[in-house]
């Protein structure tokens, strides 16, 4: 049939025409018109049509009504009609296809397919109502709910009653466009949609069948809402509440008799309710839960947001009412206290209240002589001023109370030791001599030189005074909420709510109960709170072990010194070394476990990520990830304390990422403190919700019987949920590299190239990139005391230049010495983490040559520990791109210049040797290919990164070099590794530009351009064939390596770059030629 063919060919989305929200006639025209408020359907019966609210749609700005927003962002009106009109108006907005298109699966896809659609809806609503900005989310949610309801009603009325699409089309709704109705018919005909509808119908039927329709009584509601939290302090004792409940239950049981008059037990015990009721939508449990978790936007949830226009009209009324109440209470209180001072001050409270409410001029300071103040002598106006009753703008200010006879002024001030002194007059009361303390002796021989006593009552309290509490020293930006900036206590509360939301269990939907501070210092903190109320909350004492009932202590963004204390005291294997660094162990895993890393494969990542042969991305499903997440979160919540770090990635302020790391070890917290960018106090106050969260439960294994699990270790990344879970490994490098993988996904989406590279900059601003895997010398060569260090491992290349992703360095320590690496050697000091090193048990001096624990010993330290680090870690566009390879075969030259095609070929190949210890299970160097010199971390296809690199190099004129830091004169085992000093001289020649003027010749097979000489480097080693004693063996080894390159590149040969295969062909031609 024709209509069926049209439905089948319907496209999913068609952008609506642009609308003018200033002129609503175009929108109102979409709504079905009414006749006298009714729609004529048949001659038998008139039915009410849908509410149109046309009068609201066409009214001007001056005719708008006001909407107030109460806590939890619920809108209310000043009367019932306003809020009813507002709710019905939003329902009409949801039916306007030009504002709310119907050809979408979900409301959340609105902005995805129709850019700015929700903002247009919000602007349209504001043109018809005076509504504060904080109601934006609620309004859009309400429109979305009405939009879904509208689609359901369309299906019920125009789809289900008819057998085929021909009949449905004939009876289609007039308010829905033809294209949108065709799309809806296509969707409703989908078998998957029909199956989903059946499941939903069954679920609704079960819910309705089990639903108890009986409303709870007032007594039942009171009993359910007076439960008390253990450890919280309440004003009223629990006995009072229990007695009231007993009285209510007694009255309720008495009414079971037949002759007893029915009385509401709740009202009889507590009295009638006195509540102020506003008209509006009620607060739901989900809205409270979301707001408590910090997921709602719009400011402080405890505030009421009133439009400015309405606020001006209400201010005068509120001020008048508040002034009357304050004047009444103030006059009674002041009259009482005056009489307590002296019976002669007999003030009439009513007269004082009238005086307070009398309009006055603050500038003139009118003085009133009140006859209602009875004294023993008459007083004139001047004496009244001495009495201190002055009227300033309607408020009474009592300045001083002076004896009306004026004989003397008596002021008593209590000294620190409780003694008193008379400050006016030479004699004390009753003619006694005036007493003075701490009189300085004129001769200076005998005097009291003791200091004031300490402000402490116990030793614990004295110790608490020893440590000064740090506070943000930067101003808070702007004003938060309706009543000014958040207090420090409120900020702490919001931080805990955000962390609790991060630790929320998916089954319980709520996070754990959190308190800040070390549980070992509960007693000290509790005593300290009594004297310093602005300090941390008192930790409730609770003696249960269930994680859902216990309190979890949050150690939030601790300093290195605090983390040292935690590690040394509670983590076995953590010690201070002779240089001040923290030596610790990573447990059974001393390297990464790439075979245990998983990425959730969903509809989006299936299309965007690199899967299949050669890819590092091993798939897992959403359900398995949630199982592992639940396991990790439950483990962390069961602990007495967890460490939480809120930090940043990427020094480019326009493209930085907020990350939160939740871990169980001080070692992990200090490691990430060093490796991520440390926020300033001001940035921490405004941190908010993180962009990505790591749950490190590495001390707890995964369930090996869970689907996709191959061992007790699992590192799981869910890009949709923006979360990473670590189970079964305590190696801290998993967190660092896991976040790097995330950046490899996020940055290319912003047209920013993420790079596994070191980066430094010369004094003239020339930037060099160093690509290479672990063990190729990337960290060593980028750390050059003659150049500024931008970073040693992870970077981004954007239109602004290059920027470091991290805030620290992660250097290998095996065989480290001051002679080889002075900058790294000197950086190992207080604050640095040393992983898996061996040290003398007495002197604590580290032996960097000892491989007893592992060959993969590491040092993690902040980048500012390098004296020549460039802060902030950003720089201009690179001038040189250096590809480092540790050639275990010994046939690649120490340095060669690459053209653009060769650069892409060797960048995609990523040849090096996997040095011992860099990954778990590797005991000796093994030749390997790692795409983009970091295949273990990339998310997209390697050619996408290579194309971006070529584009940026060509645009900014960068030159590429291939540098071999591996073997010469033979392969691994027979030859020797190229000396570091030679490699440094080669790198220096690249930086200076002298290599560009050298003479070059091409090598066989690989066709590389090698220079004839480099200052400070023996010329015979520049051509590798000269260093091999057996030339035939060299030729065989060269062909063997070339064959490995060819075989490796077969995976990428069929991938088209750009619109044609021209660039791909050039890259293939740049490879080895047999």
mmCIF file of N, CA and C in Angstrom, residues 29 259 933 1025:
data_model
loop_
_atom_site.group_PDB
_atom_site.id
_atom_site.type_symbol
_atom_site.label_atom_id
_atom_site.label_comp_id
_atom_site.label_asym_id
_atom_site.label_seq_id
_atom_site.Cartn_x
_atom_site.Cartn_y
_atom_site.Cartn_z
ATOM 1 N N UNK A 29 -0.912 28.413 16.199
ATOM 2 C CA UNK A 29 -1.618 27.886 15.038
ATOM 3 C C UNK A 29 -1.526 26.375 14.950
ATOM 4 N N UNK A 259 -19.858 3.241 71.052
ATOM 5 C CA UNK A 259 -20.471 4.472 71.564
ATOM 6 C C UNK A 259 -19.478 5.611 71.764
ATOM 7 N N UNK A 933 52.871 4.225 19.215
ATOM 8 C CA UNK A 933 53.783 4.136 20.350
ATOM 9 C C UNK A 933 53.014 4.091 21.673
ATOM 10 N N UNK A 1025 75.455 -0.875 9.568
ATOM 11 C CA UNK A 1025 76.191 -1.963 8.927
ATOM 12 C C UNK A 1025 77.663 -1.900 9.294
#
